[in-house]
CSV table of N, CA and C in Angstrom, one decimal:
chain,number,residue,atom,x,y,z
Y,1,UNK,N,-4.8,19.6,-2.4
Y,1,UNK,CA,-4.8,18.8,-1.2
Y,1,UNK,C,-3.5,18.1,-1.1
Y,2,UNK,N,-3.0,18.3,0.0
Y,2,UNK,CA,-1.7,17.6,0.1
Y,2,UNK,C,-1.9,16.1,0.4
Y,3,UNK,N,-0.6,15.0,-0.3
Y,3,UNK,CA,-0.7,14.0,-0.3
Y,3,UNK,C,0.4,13.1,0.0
Y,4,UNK,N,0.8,12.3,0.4
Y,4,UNK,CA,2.1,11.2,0.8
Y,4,UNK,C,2.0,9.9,0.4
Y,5,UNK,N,2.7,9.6,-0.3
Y,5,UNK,CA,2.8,8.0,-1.1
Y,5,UNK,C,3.5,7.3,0.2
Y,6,UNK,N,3.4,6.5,0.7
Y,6,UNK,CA,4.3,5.3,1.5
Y,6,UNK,C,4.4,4.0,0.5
Y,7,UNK,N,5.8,3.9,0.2
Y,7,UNK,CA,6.1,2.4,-0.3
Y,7,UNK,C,6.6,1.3,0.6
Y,8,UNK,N,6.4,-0.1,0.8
Y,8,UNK,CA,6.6,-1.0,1.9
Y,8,UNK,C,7.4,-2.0,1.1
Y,9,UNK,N,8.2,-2.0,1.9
Y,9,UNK,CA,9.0,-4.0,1.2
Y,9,UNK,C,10.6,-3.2,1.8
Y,10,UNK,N,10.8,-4.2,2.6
Y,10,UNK,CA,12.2,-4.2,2.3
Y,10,UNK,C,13.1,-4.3,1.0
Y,11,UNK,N,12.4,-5.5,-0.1
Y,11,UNK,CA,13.3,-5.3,-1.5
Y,11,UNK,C,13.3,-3.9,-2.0
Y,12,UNK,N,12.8,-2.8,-2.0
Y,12,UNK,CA,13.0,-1.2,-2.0
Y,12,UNK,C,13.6,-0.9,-1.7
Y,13,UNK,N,14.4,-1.1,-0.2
Y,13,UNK,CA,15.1,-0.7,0.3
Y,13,UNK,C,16.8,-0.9,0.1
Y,14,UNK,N,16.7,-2.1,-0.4
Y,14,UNK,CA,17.9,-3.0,-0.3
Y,14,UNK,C,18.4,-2.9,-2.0
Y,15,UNK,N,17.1,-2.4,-3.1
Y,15,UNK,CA,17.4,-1.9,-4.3
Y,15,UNK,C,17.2,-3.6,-5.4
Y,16,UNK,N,16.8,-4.1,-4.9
Y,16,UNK,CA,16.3,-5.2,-5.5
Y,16,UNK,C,15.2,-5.2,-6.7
Y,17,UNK,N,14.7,-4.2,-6.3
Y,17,UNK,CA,13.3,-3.8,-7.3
Y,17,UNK,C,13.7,-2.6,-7.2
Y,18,UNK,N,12.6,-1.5,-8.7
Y,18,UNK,CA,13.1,0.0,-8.3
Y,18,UNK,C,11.3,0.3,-8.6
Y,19,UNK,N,11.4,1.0,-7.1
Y,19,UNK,CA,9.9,1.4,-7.1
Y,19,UNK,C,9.1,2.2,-7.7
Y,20,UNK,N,8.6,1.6,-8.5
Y,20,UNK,CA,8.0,2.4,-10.3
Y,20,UNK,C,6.3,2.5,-9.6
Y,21,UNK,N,6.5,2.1,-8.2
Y,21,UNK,CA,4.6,2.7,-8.3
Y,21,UNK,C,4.3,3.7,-7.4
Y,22,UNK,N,5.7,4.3,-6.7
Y,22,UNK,CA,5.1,5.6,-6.3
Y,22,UNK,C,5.5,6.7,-7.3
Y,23,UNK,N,6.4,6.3,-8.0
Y,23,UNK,CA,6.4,7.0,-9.7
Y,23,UNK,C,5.2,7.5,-10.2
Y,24,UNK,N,4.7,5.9,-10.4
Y,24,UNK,CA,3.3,6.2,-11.3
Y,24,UNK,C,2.0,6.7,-10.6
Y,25,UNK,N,2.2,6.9,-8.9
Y,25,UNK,CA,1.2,7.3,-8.3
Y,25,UNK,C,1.2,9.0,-7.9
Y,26,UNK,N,2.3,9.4,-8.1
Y,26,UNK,CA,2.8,10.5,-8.0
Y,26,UNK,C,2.7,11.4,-9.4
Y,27,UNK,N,2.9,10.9,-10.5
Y,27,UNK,CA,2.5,11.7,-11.6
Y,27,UNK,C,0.8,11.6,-11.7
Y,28,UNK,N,0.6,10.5,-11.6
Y,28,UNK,CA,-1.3,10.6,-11.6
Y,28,UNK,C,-1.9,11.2,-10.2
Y,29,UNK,N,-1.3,11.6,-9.5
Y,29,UNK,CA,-1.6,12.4,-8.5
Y,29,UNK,C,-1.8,13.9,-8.7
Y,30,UNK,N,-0.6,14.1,-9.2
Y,30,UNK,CA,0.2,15.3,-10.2
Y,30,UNK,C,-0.6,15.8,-10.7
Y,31,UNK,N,-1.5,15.1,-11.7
Y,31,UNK,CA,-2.0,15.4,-12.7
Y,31,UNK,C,-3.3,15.7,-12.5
Y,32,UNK,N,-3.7,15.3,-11.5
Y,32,UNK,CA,-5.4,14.9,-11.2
Y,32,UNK,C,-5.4,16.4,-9.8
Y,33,UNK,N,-4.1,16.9,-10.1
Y,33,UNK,CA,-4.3,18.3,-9.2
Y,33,UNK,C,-4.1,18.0,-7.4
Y,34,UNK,N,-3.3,16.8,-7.4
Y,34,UNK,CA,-3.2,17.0,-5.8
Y,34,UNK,C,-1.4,17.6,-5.3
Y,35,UNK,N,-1.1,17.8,-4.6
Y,35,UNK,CA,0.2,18.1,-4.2
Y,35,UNK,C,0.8,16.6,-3.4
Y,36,UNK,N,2.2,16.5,-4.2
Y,36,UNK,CA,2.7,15.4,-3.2
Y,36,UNK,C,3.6,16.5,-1.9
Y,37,UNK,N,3.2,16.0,-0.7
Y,37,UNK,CA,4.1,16.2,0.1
Y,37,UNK,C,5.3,15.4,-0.4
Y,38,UNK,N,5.6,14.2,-0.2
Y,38,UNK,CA,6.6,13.5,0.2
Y,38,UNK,C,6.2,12.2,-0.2
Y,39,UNK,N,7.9,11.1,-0.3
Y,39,UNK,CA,7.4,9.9,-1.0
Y,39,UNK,C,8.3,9.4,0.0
Y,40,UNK,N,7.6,8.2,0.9
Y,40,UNK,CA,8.5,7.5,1.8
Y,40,UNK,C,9.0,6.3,1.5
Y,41,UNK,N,9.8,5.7,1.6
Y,41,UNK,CA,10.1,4.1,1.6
Y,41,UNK,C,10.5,3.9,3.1
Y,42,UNK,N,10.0,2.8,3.6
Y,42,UNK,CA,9.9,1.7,4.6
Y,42,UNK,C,10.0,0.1,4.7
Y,43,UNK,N,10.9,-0.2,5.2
Y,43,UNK,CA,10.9,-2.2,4.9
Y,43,UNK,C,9.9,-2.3,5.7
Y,44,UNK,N,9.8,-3.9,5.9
Y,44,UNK,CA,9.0,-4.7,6.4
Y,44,UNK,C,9.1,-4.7,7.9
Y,45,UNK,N,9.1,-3.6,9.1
Y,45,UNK,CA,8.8,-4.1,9.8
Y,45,UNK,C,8.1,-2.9,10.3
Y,46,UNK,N,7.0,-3.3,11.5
Y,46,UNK,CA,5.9,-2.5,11.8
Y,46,UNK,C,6.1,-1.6,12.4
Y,47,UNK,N,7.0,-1.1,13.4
Y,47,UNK,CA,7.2,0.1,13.6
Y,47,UNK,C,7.8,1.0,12.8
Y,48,UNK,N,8.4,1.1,12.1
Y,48,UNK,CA,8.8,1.8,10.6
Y,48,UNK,C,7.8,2.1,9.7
Y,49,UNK,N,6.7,1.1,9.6
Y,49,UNK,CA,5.4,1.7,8.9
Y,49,UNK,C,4.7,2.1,9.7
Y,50,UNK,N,4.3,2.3,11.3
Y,50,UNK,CA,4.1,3.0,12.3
Y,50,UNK,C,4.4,4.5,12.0
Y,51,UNK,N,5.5,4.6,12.1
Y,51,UNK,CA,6.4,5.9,12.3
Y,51,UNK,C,6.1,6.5,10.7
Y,52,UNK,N,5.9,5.8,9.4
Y,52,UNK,CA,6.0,6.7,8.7
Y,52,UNK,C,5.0,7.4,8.4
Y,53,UNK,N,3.6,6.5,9.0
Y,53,UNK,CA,2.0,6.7,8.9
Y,53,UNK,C,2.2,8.0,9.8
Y,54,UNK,N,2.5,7.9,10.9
Y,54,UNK,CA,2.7,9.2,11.9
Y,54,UNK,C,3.3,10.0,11.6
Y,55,UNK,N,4.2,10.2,11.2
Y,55,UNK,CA,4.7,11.7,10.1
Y,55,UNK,C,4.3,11.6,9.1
Y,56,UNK,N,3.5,11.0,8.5
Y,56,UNK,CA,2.9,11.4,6.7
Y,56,UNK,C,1.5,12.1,7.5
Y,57,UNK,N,1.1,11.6,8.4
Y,57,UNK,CA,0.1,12.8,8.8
Y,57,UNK,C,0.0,13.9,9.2
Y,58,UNK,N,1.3,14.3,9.6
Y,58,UNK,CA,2.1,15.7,9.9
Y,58,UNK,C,1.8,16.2,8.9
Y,59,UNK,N,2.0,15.7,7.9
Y,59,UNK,CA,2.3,16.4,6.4
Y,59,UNK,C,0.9,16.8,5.4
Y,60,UNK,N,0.7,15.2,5.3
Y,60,UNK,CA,-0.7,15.3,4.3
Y,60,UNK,C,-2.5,15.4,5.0
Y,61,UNK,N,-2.8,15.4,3.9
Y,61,UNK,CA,-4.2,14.9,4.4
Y,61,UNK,C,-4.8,13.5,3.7
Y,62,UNK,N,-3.8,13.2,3.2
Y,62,UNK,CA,-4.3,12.5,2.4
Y,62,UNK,C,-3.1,11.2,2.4
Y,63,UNK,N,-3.3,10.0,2.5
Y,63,UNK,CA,-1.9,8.7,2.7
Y,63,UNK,C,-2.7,7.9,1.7
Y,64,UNK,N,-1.4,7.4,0.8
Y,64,UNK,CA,-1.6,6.2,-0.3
Y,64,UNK,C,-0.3,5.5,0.4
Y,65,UNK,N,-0.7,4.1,0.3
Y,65,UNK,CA,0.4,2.8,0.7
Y,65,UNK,C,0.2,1.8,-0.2
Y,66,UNK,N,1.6,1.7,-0.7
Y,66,UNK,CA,1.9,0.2,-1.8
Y,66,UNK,C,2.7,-0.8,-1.2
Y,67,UNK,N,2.6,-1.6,-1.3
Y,67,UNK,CA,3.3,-2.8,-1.5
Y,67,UNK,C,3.0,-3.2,0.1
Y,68,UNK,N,3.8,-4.4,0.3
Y,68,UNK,CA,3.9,-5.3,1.8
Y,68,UNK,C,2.9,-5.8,1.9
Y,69,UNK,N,2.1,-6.5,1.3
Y,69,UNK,CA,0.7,-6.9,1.5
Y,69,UNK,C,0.6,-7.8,0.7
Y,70,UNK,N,2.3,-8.7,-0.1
Y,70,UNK,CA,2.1,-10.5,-0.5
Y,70,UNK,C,1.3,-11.4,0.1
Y,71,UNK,N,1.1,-12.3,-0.1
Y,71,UNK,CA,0.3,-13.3,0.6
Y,71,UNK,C,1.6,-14.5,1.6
Y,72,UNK,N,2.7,-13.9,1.9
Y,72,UNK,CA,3.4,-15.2,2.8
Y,72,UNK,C,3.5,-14.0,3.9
Y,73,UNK,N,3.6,-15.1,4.9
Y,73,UNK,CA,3.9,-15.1,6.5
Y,73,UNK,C,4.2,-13.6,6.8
Y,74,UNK,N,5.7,-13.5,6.3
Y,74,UNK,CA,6.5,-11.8,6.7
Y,74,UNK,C,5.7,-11.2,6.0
Y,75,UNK,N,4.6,-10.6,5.5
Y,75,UNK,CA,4.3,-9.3,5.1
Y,75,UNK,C,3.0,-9.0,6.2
Y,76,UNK,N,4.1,-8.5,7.1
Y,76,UNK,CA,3.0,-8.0,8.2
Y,76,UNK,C,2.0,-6.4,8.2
Y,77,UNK,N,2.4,-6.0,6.9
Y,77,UNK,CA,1.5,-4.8,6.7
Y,77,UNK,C,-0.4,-4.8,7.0
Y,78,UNK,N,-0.8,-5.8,6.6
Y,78,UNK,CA,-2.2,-5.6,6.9
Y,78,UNK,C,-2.1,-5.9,8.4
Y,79,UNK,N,-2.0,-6.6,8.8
Y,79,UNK,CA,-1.6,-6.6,10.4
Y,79,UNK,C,-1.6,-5.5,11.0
Y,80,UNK,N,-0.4,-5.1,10.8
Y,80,UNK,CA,0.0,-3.5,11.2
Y,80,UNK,C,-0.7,-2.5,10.9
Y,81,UNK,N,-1.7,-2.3,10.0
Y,81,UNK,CA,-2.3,-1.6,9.6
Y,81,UNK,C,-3.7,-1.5,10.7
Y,82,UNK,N,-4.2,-3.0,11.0
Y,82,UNK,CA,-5.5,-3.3,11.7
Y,82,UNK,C,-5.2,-2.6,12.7
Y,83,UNK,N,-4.1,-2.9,13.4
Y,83,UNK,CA,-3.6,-2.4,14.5
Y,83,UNK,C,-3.4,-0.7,15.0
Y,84,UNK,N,-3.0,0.1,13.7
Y,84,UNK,CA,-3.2,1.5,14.0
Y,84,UNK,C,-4.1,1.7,13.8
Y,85,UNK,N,-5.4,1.2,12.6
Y,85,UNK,CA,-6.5,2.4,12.7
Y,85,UNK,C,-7.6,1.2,13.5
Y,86,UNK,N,-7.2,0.5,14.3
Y,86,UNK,CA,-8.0,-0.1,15.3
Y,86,UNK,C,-9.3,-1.0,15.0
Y,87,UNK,N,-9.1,-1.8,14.0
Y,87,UNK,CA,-10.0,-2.6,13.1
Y,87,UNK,C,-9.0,-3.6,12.8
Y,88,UNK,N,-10.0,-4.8,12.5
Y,88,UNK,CA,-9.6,-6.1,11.8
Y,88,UNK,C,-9.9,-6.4,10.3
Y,89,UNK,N,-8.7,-7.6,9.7
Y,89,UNK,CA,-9.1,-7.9,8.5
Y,89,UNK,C,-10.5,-8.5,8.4
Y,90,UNK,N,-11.2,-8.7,7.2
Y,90,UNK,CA,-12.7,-9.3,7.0
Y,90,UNK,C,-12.0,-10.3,5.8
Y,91,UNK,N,-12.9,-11.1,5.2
Y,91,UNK,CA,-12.8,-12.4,4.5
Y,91,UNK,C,-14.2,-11.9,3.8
Y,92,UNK,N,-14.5,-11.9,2.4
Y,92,UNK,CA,-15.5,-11.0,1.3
Y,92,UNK,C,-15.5,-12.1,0.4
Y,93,UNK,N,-16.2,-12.7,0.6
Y,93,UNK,CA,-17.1,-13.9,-0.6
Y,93,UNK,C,-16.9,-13.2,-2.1
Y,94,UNK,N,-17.1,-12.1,-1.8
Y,94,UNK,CA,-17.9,-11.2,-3.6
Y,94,UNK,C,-16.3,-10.8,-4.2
Y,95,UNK,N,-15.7,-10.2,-3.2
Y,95,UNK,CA,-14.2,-10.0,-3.8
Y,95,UNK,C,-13.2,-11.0,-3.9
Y,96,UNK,N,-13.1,-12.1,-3.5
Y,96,UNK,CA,-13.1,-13.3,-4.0
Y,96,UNK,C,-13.6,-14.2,-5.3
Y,97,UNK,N,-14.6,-14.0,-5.0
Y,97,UNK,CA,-15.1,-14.3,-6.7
Y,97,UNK,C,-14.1,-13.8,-7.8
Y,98,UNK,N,-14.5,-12.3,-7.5
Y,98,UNK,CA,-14.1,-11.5,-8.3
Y,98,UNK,C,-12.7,-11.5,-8.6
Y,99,UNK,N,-11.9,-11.6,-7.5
Y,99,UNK,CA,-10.3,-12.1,-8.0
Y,99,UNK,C,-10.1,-13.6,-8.9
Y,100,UNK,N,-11.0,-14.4,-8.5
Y,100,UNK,CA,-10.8,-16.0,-9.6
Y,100,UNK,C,-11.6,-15.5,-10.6
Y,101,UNK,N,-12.6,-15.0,-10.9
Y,101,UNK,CA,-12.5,-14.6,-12.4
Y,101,UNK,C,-11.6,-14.1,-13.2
Y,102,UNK,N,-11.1,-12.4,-12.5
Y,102,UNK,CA,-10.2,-12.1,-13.3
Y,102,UNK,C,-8.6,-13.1,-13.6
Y,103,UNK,N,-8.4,-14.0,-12.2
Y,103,UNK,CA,-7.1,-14.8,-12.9
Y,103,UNK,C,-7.5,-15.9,-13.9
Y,104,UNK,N,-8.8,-16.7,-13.4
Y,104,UNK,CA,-9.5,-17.6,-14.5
Y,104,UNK,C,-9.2,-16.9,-15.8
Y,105,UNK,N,-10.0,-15.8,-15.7
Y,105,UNK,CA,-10.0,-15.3,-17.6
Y,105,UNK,C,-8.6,-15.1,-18.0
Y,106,UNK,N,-7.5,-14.7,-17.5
Y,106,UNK,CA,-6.2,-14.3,-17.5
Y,106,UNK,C,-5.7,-15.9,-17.9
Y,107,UNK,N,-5.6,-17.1,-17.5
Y,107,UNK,CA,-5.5,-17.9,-17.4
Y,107,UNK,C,-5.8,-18.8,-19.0
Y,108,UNK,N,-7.2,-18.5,-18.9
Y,108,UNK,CA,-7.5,-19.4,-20.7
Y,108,UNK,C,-7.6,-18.1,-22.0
Y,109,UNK,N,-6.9,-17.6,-21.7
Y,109,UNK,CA,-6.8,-16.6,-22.8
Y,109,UNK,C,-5.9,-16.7,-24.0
C-alpha cells in the first residue's frame, strides 16, 4: 500500500534540526511492508501543508504528518488540518490525564 510521510516546521526547512522522524517512519514503514511514495517537507504555513496534503493524495493512500503541532501560537497545523478534513479540535479529559501521568512519572523518577 502506498504511503507519504509529510514533515512540518519551518526549522526543517531552514536546516536547524535534521528530520530524523520521517527517517524513522520510513524504515518502519519499510519494514512493516508498505511502500513510501514520497517524503515531503513543508514550513509553517497553511497553504503549503494544503498543497502537500493534496498531492500526497495523488500519490498515496495512505498520509502520515509530523511535527507543527507545538503548543505556541504559530503552529497552525491542527488548525489547518480542522479546516481540510472539515472537523474541529475536541478537549479529552482521559487523554489529559494520561499525558500528566506520563510527565508526572517522568518527572519523580
Amino acid at each position: 500500500m502506498k504511503s507519504e510521510i509529510i514533515t512540518i516546521g519551518d526549522e526543517l526547512l531552514i536546516g536547524q534540526i535534521v528530520d530524523t522522524n520521517a527517517a524513522w517512519m520510513a524504515r518502519e514503514l519499510t519494514q512493516s511492508g508498505f511502500d513510501i511514495a514520497a517524503i515531503t517537507s513543508v514550513g509553517d504555513q497553511s497553504d503549503s501543508i494544503v498543497k502537500a496534503i493534496d498531492n500526497a493524495f495523488e500519490r498515496a493512500e495512505i498520509l502520515l504528518l509530523t511535527g507543527g503541532v507545538g503548543p505556541t501560537n504559530d503552529d497552525i497545523t491542527k488548525h489547518t488540518l480542522c479546516q481540510y478534513f472539515h472537523t474541529a479540535l475536541e478537549f479529552n479529559d482521559e487523554v489529559l490525564q494520561n499525558i500528566e501521568t506520563i510527565f508526572l512519572g517522568k518527572i519523580f523518577l
